[in-house]
C-alpha atoms as one frame of an Amber mdcrd trajectory, in Angstrom:
protein
 114.070  69.423 105.518 117.118  69.178 103.459 118.369  72.471 102.548 121.506
  74.650 103.041 121.836  75.750 106.713 121.202  79.497 107.262 123.276  81.492
 109.573 121.319  82.099 112.802 121.793  85.275 114.962 120.003  86.542 118.011
 116.584  88.082 117.104 115.935  91.719 117.771 112.661  92.574 119.728 109.393
  92.155 117.697 109.038  96.072 117.571 111.929  98.257 117.627 111.855 102.252
 117.384 114.798 104.470 116.833 115.180 104.874 120.514 115.797 101.162 120.885
 118.327 100.745 118.049 120.910  98.914 120.008 124.627  99.495 120.420 125.518
 101.816 117.625 129.215 102.563 117.923 131.162 103.594 114.846 129.907 102.495
 111.622 131.883  99.768 110.004 132.882 100.872 106.325 130.681  98.056 105.118
 127.688  98.827 106.951 124.435  99.289 104.989 123.695 102.321 107.362 125.954
 104.162 105.097 123.053 104.391 102.736 121.436 107.571 104.084 117.839 106.906
 103.747 118.302 103.348 105.246 119.858 104.913 108.163 117.004 107.260 108.664
 114.671 104.436 108.901 116.230 103.869 112.396 116.522 107.430 113.246 113.034
 108.475 112.697 111.032 108.036 116.137 107.829 107.683 114.120 108.822 104.591
 112.498 108.726 101.017 113.976 110.378  97.846 112.748 107.661  95.025 113.219
 108.798  91.366 112.836 105.796  89.256 111.702 104.992  85.636 112.720 105.810
  84.433 109.101 109.057  82.350 108.159 110.757  84.068 105.189 112.529  80.943
 104.150 109.480  79.566 102.502 109.829  82.242  99.768 113.702  81.771  99.551
 112.890  77.962  98.789 110.169  79.170  96.381 107.608  77.077  97.998 105.408
  80.413  98.104 105.748  82.722  95.167 105.961  86.029  96.867 107.026  87.508
 100.139 104.371  87.714 102.617 105.895  90.443 104.928 103.263  92.840 103.936
 102.845  96.442 103.883 100.741  99.233 105.483 101.946 102.738 105.654  98.934
 103.692 108.008 100.806 101.871 110.730 104.055 103.743 110.636 106.023 100.654
 110.455 108.338  98.411 108.274 107.220  94.654 108.373 109.816  92.043 108.047
 109.518  88.324 108.158 111.246  85.971 110.780 114.385  84.191 109.559 114.533
  86.854 106.657 117.833  88.239 105.674 116.860  91.520 106.958 115.905  89.919
 110.105 119.339  88.243 110.702 121.189  91.611 109.623 119.292  93.813 111.971
 121.148  93.149 115.139 124.526  93.465 113.346 123.672  96.481 111.124 126.335
  98.767 112.357 128.951  96.122 111.171 129.912  94.699 107.974 126.790  93.585
 105.734 128.991  91.193 103.799 128.491  88.086 105.976 124.674  88.628 105.379
 124.640  89.498 101.791 125.277  86.182 100.253 124.033  86.027  96.577 123.364
  89.934  96.972 120.089  89.165  98.478 120.263  91.217 101.645 120.603  94.394
  99.405 117.129  94.542  97.822 115.480  93.691 101.135 117.035  96.566 102.918
 116.359  99.109 100.030 112.744  97.922 100.087 112.796  98.760 103.676 113.789
 102.325 102.872 111.163 102.411 100.034 108.385 101.438 102.618 109.838 103.946
 104.969 109.236 106.588 102.583 105.699 105.549 101.936 104.921 106.131 105.599
 106.970 109.364 105.622 104.718 110.715 102.839 101.534 109.348 104.457 102.430
 111.422 107.674 103.103 114.673 105.375  99.948 114.289 103.551  97.974 114.239
 106.735  99.786 117.065 107.995  99.809 119.302 104.810  96.032 118.379 104.066
  94.276 117.921 107.429  90.632 118.479 105.975  91.148 115.423 103.816  91.360
 113.018 106.818  93.816 110.811 104.825  94.301 107.680 106.695  91.481 108.163
 109.170  88.375 109.745 107.825  86.186 106.981 106.324  86.770 106.276 102.530
  83.427 106.830 100.844  82.348 106.920  97.177  82.576 110.865  97.352  86.230
 110.794  98.485  87.643 107.676  97.102  89.514 108.913  94.109  91.128 111.733
  96.295  92.332 109.170  98.720  93.605 106.926  95.728  95.607 110.182  94.531
  97.303 110.544  97.789  98.286 106.880  97.864  99.693 107.101  94.390 101.727
 110.372  95.476 103.146 108.326  98.292 104.362 105.607  95.785 105.980 108.304
  93.690 107.718 109.628  96.685 109.140 106.355  97.493 110.282 105.713  93.931
 111.563 109.330  93.227 113.225 109.611  96.793 115.135 106.400  96.741 115.661
 105.459  93.072 115.698 108.653  90.898 117.151 111.008  93.436 119.555 108.601
  95.172 120.498 105.216  93.522 120.455 106.492  90.017 123.157 108.914  91.045
 125.665 106.691  92.852 127.619 103.494  92.553 126.076 101.600  95.436 129.121
  99.400  95.843 131.395 102.480  96.394 129.000 103.675  99.356 128.842 100.150
 100.759 131.856  98.081  99.314 130.596  94.612  99.721 130.849  93.530  96.175
 127.158  94.238  95.481 126.077  94.407  91.753 122.476  96.182  92.741 121.999
  99.464  90.889 118.516 100.515  91.231 115.621  98.961  93.016 112.250  99.380
  91.304 113.287 101.423  88.101 116.115 101.042  85.405 116.880 104.902  85.171
 120.507 105.935  85.657 121.649 109.501  85.795 124.627 108.533  83.755 122.329
 107.867  80.767 120.676 111.476  81.384 122.408 112.565  77.728 120.699 109.680
  76.164 117.274 110.476  77.679 117.631 114.286  76.711 118.209 113.606  73.126
 114.499 113.074  73.016 113.196 115.244  75.825 115.863 118.155  76.229 113.861
 119.657  79.119 114.142 116.470  81.269 115.289 117.523  84.748 114.990 114.596
  87.053 117.477 115.999  89.651 114.967 118.850  90.648 112.077 118.924  93.220
 109.548 119.442  90.395 110.307 116.040  89.163 108.118 114.576  91.903 105.153
 116.364  90.332 106.100 114.980  86.883 106.252 111.298  87.963 103.253 111.656
  89.999 101.371 112.672  86.953 102.848 109.862  85.084 101.643 107.312  87.637
  98.149 108.948  87.610  97.424 109.246  83.841 100.345 107.184  81.980 101.342
 110.229  80.028 105.078 111.187  80.315 105.255 114.719  78.783 108.250 115.120
  76.608 108.307 111.539  75.218 106.481 109.601  72.284 106.268 106.189  71.133
 108.866 106.945  68.370 111.125 107.871  71.041 111.002 104.614  72.700 111.640
 102.789  69.430 114.849 104.596  68.919 116.310 104.133  72.467 116.730 100.721
  74.218 117.605 102.667  77.465 114.657 104.980  77.286 112.385 101.943  76.316
 113.450  99.944  79.327 112.829 102.810  81.661 109.612 104.325  80.445 107.760
 100.989  79.485 108.416  99.734  83.036 107.084 102.862  84.681 104.036 102.897
  82.460 103.293  99.313  83.589 104.188 100.148  87.287 101.799 103.136  87.255
  98.861 101.020  85.853  99.367  98.422  88.371  99.668 100.803  91.354  96.406
 102.429  90.476  94.680  99.021  90.163  96.121  97.697  93.257  95.497 100.817
  95.271  91.866 101.123  94.201  91.288  97.458  95.096  92.828  98.017  98.622
  90.879 101.266  99.374  87.722  99.771  97.987  88.224  96.975 100.542  89.027
  99.513 103.313  86.118 101.670 102.448  83.110 102.192 104.761  80.829 102.030
 101.377  80.427  99.160  99.148  82.533 100.283  96.204  82.553  97.972  93.172
  85.102  98.717  90.472  85.066  97.140  86.986  88.380  96.415  85.208  88.279
  99.664  83.267  87.684 101.788  86.340  90.503  99.993  88.162  93.087 101.049
  85.524  91.470 104.555  84.620  93.523 107.648  85.078  93.377 109.583  88.241
  92.563 113.409  88.287  95.683 115.295  89.509  95.018 118.797  88.230  93.079
 120.270  91.197  94.830 123.072  92.742  95.191 121.454  96.408  96.726 118.251
  94.672  99.292 120.448  92.833 100.015 122.307  95.927 100.564 119.113  97.814
 102.827 117.550  95.533 104.910 120.846  95.302 105.288 121.002  99.150 106.023
 117.437  99.658 108.521 117.652  96.724 110.558 120.336  98.518 110.633 118.385
 101.818 111.672 115.211  99.931 114.461 117.035  98.141 115.857 118.249 101.589
 115.375 114.818 102.946 117.455 112.969 100.120 119.980 115.628  99.063 120.583
 117.413 102.152 120.159 114.427 104.660 117.484 116.265 106.696 114.861 114.111
 108.383 111.978 116.536 107.624 109.876 114.644 110.107 106.127 115.502 110.002
 105.828 115.142 113.858 103.660 112.275 115.594 102.965 109.152 113.810  99.297
 108.465 112.731  97.239 107.121 115.312  96.941 103.334 114.531  93.641 103.167
 116.607  92.072 105.717 114.199  93.532 104.566 110.885  91.505 102.661 108.110
  90.431  99.218 108.879  88.531  97.014 106.680  85.060  96.419 108.097  84.961
  93.163 110.016  81.680  92.159 108.348  83.284  92.220 104.833  84.072  89.035
 103.263  87.596  88.042 104.001  90.270  88.759 101.174  93.687  87.912 102.118
  95.301  90.110  99.460  94.533  92.761 102.181  94.196  90.917 105.379  96.942
  89.293 107.772  96.025  85.777 108.405  97.635  85.775 111.774  95.149  88.458
 112.981  91.836  86.850 111.564  89.459  84.740 113.022  89.151  81.072 111.291
  87.717  81.118 107.989  85.013  78.858 107.287  85.388  76.255 104.708  82.470
  77.587 102.708  83.877  81.084 102.615  87.291  79.521 101.586  85.548  77.625
  98.819  83.809  80.724  97.493  86.855  83.031  97.549  88.213  83.978  93.904
  91.364  82.040  93.009  93.681  84.871  93.379  92.447  85.799  96.875  92.800
  82.153  97.890  96.271  82.026  96.651  97.196  84.766  99.097  95.431  83.015
 101.915  97.516  79.813 101.172 100.722  81.623 101.168 100.238  83.119 104.444
  99.015  79.675 105.828 102.223  78.149 104.653 104.548  80.840 105.834 103.254
  80.460 109.362 104.869  77.064 109.599 108.599  76.896 110.936 110.509  76.138
 107.846 113.351  74.253 109.664 110.687  71.983 111.563 108.372  71.118 108.508
 108.758  67.412 107.383 109.653  67.228 103.637 107.177  64.443 103.053 104.217
  66.609 104.127 104.866  69.329 101.370 102.316  67.528  98.954  99.559  68.663
 101.549  99.950  72.166 100.100  99.508  71.140  96.782  96.315  69.104  97.609
  94.982  72.169  99.614  95.474  74.450  96.491  93.934  71.832  94.088  90.899
  71.420  96.436  90.867  75.088  97.657  90.387  73.771 101.079  92.480  74.768
 104.322  90.715  72.153 106.541  92.891  69.482 104.710  95.949  71.200 106.122
  94.429  71.587 109.568  93.771  67.913 109.746  96.995  66.579 108.194  99.446
  69.205 109.728  98.214  69.282 113.262 101.167  69.287 115.565 103.864  70.654
 113.276 105.611  73.720 114.628 104.382  77.122 113.714 105.816  80.472 114.496
 104.349  82.737 117.113 102.298  85.732 116.041 104.208  89.050 116.337 102.669
  91.242 119.207 102.585  94.217 117.120 101.053  92.770 113.768  98.051  94.712
 112.564  95.065  92.915 110.765  95.244  94.946 107.751  98.131  94.401 105.549
  98.632  94.847 101.901 100.124  91.500 100.520 100.292  92.237  96.710 103.750
  92.250  95.244
């Protein structure tokens, strides 16, 4: 294909733990490992880096609309695409990041690595602190469904508070890693330097405190940020940008989590649009205690640089898996780990689910080896909702090998 050449570097192993981190040596002043939470990803023995058999360059060239690396905190892993910027940087992570950050594109990938790590870290602690719930391993049923959803939303708050609110909002990232980055936050626009503006409307706002995890968790659960009202948002663009984004983000997280957990469930859980977006109960005593205990540990992890490890990783053999008999939904399944889908099943998929199937199908091809004149086949496949077209017309074109540690269950929504 006709495209700008990408710098190639030797690839790391398909799975790397902290014990296999390579030649550390002294950190270069421009190393991204000077970001403490990113460094912890490689220092935590409970976390693995798993390279998937998907070519990230399809997303870079906008042939597919979203990244298809995938996400699953149950697996105690961070998933990365082959030929991704993160993949090229990993073997050289102790050196300068500048050669790998063209267009400032490596920085968000690296930060999302830390964000996903905090999800897994939270899953470990939820399982440790609330063992009777069986979060991550006991079957999801109609009876415990909402409690499991609450715990995932708590993990989302942990990832956002830990990385964005308690770290990125308080620093100038280019001073920490002087590579000319203009990246500020990752998933929110909140900046600690604007705290006086925010407190004009909510004098009691205290983001830099362990209790803020509980405040944001509640906001994600019910969409109400205590201390602000609609008139405040109308009077402050900075406040409006921050709160309105978080309001939408929380609603989407409730919807996505319920869809995913319903798919993983042992029961046949069917949810209306109203139910998908509905508030999540968060006032039970055990939930408040859990949020408080994790908040204290997260504060120590971010502010004091403590690992605060919860112990052994969740057993992937016991973790939730979608029932094999369930109709395939490639918003939540890894095509690399699934049996071939019948043409009839593909035809009957909702459009959104088929779109995620097609994105994964495309990304399995080696971008470099794919002939430009064959790109139109993907358009035809989309129009006809038919993968067999590609199976016939693209036979023999190089595909990437599957990663040995790829799981069947992956969350692909972005």
